[in-house]
XYZ file of N, CA and C in Angstrom:
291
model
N -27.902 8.476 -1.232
C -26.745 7.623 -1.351
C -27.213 6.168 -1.353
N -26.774 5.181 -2.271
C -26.826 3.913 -2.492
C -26.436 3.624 -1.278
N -27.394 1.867 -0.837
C -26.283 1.241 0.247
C -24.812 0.618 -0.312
N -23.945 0.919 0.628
C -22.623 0.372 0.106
C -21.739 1.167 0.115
N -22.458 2.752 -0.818
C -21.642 3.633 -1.627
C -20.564 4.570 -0.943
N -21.313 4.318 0.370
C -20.109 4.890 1.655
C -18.952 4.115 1.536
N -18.585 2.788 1.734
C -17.415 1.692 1.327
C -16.857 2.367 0.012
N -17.100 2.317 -0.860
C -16.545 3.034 -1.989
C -15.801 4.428 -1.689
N -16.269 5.237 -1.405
C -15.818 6.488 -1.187
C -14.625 6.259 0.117
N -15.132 5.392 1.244
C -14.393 5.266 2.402
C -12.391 4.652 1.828
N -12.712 3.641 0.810
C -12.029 2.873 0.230
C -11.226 3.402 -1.160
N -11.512 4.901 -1.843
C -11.022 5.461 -2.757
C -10.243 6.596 -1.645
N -10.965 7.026 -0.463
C -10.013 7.989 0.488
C -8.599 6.726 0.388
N -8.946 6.019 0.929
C -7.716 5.226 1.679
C -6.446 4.843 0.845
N -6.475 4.899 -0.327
C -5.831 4.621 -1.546
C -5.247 5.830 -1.844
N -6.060 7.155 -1.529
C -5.348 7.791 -1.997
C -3.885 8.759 -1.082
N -4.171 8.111 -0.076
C -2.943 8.527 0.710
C -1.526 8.119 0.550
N -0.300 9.492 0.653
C 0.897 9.171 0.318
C 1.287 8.470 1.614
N 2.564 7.835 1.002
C 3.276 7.392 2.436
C 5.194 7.977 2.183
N 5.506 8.109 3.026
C 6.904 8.516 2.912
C 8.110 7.639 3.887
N 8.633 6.765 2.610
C 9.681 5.935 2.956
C 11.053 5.998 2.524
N 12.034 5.488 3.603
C 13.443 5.984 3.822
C 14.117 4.618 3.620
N 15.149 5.060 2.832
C 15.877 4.239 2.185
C 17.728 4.036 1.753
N 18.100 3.465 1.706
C 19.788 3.646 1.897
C 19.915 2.811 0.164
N 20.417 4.133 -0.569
C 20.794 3.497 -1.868
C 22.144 3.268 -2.356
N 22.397 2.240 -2.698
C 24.190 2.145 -2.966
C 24.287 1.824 -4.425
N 24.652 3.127 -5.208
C 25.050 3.261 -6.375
C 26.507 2.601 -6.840
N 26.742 1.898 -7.668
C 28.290 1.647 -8.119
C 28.752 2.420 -9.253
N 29.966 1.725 -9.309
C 30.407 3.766 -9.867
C 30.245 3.852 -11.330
N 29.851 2.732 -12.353
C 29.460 3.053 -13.407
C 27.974 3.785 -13.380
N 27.314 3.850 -12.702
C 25.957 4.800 -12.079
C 26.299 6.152 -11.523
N 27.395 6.378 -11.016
C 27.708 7.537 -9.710
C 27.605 8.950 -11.123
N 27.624 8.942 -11.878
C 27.478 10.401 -12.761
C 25.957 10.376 -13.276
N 25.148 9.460 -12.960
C 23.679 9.291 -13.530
C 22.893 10.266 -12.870
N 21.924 11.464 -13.501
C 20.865 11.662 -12.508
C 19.846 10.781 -12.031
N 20.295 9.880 -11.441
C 19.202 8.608 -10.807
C 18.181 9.453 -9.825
N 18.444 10.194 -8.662
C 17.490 10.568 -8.102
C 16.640 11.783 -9.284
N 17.058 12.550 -9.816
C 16.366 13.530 -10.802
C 15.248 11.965 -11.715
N 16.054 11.591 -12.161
C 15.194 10.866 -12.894
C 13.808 9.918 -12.546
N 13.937 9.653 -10.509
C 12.866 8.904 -10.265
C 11.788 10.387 -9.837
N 12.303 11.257 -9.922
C 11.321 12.373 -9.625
C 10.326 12.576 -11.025
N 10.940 12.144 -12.485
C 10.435 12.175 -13.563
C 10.018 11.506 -14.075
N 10.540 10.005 -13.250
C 9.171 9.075 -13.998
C 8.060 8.462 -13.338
N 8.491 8.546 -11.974
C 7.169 8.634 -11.083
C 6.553 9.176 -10.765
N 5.583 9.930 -10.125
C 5.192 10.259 -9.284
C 4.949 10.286 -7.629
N 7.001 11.303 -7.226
C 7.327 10.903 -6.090
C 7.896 12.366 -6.013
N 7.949 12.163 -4.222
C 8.508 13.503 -4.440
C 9.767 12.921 -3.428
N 11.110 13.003 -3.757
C 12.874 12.727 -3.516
C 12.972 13.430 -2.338
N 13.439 13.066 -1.695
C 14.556 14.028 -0.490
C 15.564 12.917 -0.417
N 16.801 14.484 -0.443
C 17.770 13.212 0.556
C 18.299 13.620 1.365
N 18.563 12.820 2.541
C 18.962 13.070 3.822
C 20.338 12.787 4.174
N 20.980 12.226 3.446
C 22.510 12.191 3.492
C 23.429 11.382 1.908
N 24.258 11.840 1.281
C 25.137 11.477 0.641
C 26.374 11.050 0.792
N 27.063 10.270 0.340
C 28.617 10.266 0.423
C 28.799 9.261 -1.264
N 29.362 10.371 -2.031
C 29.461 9.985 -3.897
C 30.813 10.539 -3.711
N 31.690 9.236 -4.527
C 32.778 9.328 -4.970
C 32.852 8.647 -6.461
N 33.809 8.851 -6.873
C 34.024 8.074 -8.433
C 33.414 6.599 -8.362
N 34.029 6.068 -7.080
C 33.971 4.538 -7.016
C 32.602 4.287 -6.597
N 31.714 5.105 -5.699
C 30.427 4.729 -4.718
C 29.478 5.509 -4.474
N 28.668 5.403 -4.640
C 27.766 6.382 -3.919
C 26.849 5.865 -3.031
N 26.579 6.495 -1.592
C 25.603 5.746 -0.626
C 25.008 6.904 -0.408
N 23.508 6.779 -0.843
C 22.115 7.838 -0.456
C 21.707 7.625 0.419
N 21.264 8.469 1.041
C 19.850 8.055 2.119
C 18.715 9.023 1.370
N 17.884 8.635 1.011
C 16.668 8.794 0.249
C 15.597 8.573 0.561
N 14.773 9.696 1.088
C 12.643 9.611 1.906
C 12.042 9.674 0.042
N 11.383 9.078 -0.435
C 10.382 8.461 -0.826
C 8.785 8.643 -0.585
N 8.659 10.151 -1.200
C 6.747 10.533 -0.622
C 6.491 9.861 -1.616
N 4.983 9.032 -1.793
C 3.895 9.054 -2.566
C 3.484 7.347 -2.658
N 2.360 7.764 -3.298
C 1.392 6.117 -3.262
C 2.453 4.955 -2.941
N 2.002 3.954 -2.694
C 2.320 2.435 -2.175
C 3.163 2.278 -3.584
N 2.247 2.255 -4.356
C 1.955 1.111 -5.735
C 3.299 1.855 -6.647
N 3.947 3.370 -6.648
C 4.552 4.177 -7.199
C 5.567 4.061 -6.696
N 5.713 3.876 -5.042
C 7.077 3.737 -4.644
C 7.718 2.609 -4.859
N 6.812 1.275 -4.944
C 6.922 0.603 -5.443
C 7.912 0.063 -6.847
N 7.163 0.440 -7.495
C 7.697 0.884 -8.948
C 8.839 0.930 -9.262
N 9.131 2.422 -8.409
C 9.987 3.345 -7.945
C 11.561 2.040 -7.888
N 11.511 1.446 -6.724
C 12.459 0.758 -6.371
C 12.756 -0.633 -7.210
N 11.574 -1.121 -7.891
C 11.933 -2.079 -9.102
C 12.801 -1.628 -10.099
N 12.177 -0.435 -10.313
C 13.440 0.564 -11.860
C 14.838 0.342 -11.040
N 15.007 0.934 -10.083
C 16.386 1.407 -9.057
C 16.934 -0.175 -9.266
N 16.267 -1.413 -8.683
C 17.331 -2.744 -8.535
C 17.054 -2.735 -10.245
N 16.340 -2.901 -11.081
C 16.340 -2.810 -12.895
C 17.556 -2.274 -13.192
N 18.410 -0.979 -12.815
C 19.665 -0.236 -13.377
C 20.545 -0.938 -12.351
N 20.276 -1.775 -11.654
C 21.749 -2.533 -10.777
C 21.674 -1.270 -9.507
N 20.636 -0.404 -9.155
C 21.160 0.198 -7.434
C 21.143 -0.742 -6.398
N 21.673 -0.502 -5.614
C 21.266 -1.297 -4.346
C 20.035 -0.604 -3.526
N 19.340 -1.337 -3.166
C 18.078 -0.445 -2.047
C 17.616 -1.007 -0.829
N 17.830 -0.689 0.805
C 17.522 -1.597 1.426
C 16.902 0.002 2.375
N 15.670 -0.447 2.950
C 14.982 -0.074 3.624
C 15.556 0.524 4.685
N 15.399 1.468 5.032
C 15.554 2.386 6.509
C 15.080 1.465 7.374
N 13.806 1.916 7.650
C 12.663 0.843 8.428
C 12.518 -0.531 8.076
N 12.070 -1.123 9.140
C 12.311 -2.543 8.615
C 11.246 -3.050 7.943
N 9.880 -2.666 8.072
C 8.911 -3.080 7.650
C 7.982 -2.161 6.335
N 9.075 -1.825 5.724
C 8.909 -0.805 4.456
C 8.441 -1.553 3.466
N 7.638 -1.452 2.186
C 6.996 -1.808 1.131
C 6.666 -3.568 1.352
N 5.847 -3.665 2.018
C 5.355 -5.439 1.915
C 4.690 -5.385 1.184
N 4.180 -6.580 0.656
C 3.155 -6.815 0.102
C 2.817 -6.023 -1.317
């Protein structure tokens, strides 16, 4: 093994770990018939849960866990405010940086 080459390997582990974040999404009701959650399962690479609903014509409020990379969940929640969702963090200290 090269010197160094441990840092590399140490530093490709660390990247590759999921993280799973919780989230409160507020759909408005020109959205409420969209498969929005089906659809972030298909263009990311994430895997959806949800932990509570309440969808009516007028609203929909998700609670939505969020497995996988930083950089994807990421993503993930740019598309979501991109179509007008609302998204505010479970936890308070969810996606920095």
């Amino acid at each position: 093994m090269k010197p160094g080459s441990d840092c590399i390997l140490k530093f490709s582990i660390l990247n590759t770990k999921n993280e799973n974040r919780r989230f409160w999404l507020t759909i408005p009701a020109k959205l409420v018939q969209r498969p929005i959650i089906w659809e972030l399962g298909h263009k990311f690479k994430l895997v959806t849960n949800i932990g509570q609903a309440s969808v009516t014509t007028e609203l929909g409020i998700i609670s939505l866990s969020l497995e996988g990379k930083r950089e994807e969940i990421k993503k993930a929640i740019a598309w979501l405010e991109g179509i007008k969702v609302k998204v505010e963090p479970v936890e308070i200290n969810t996606i920095e940086g």
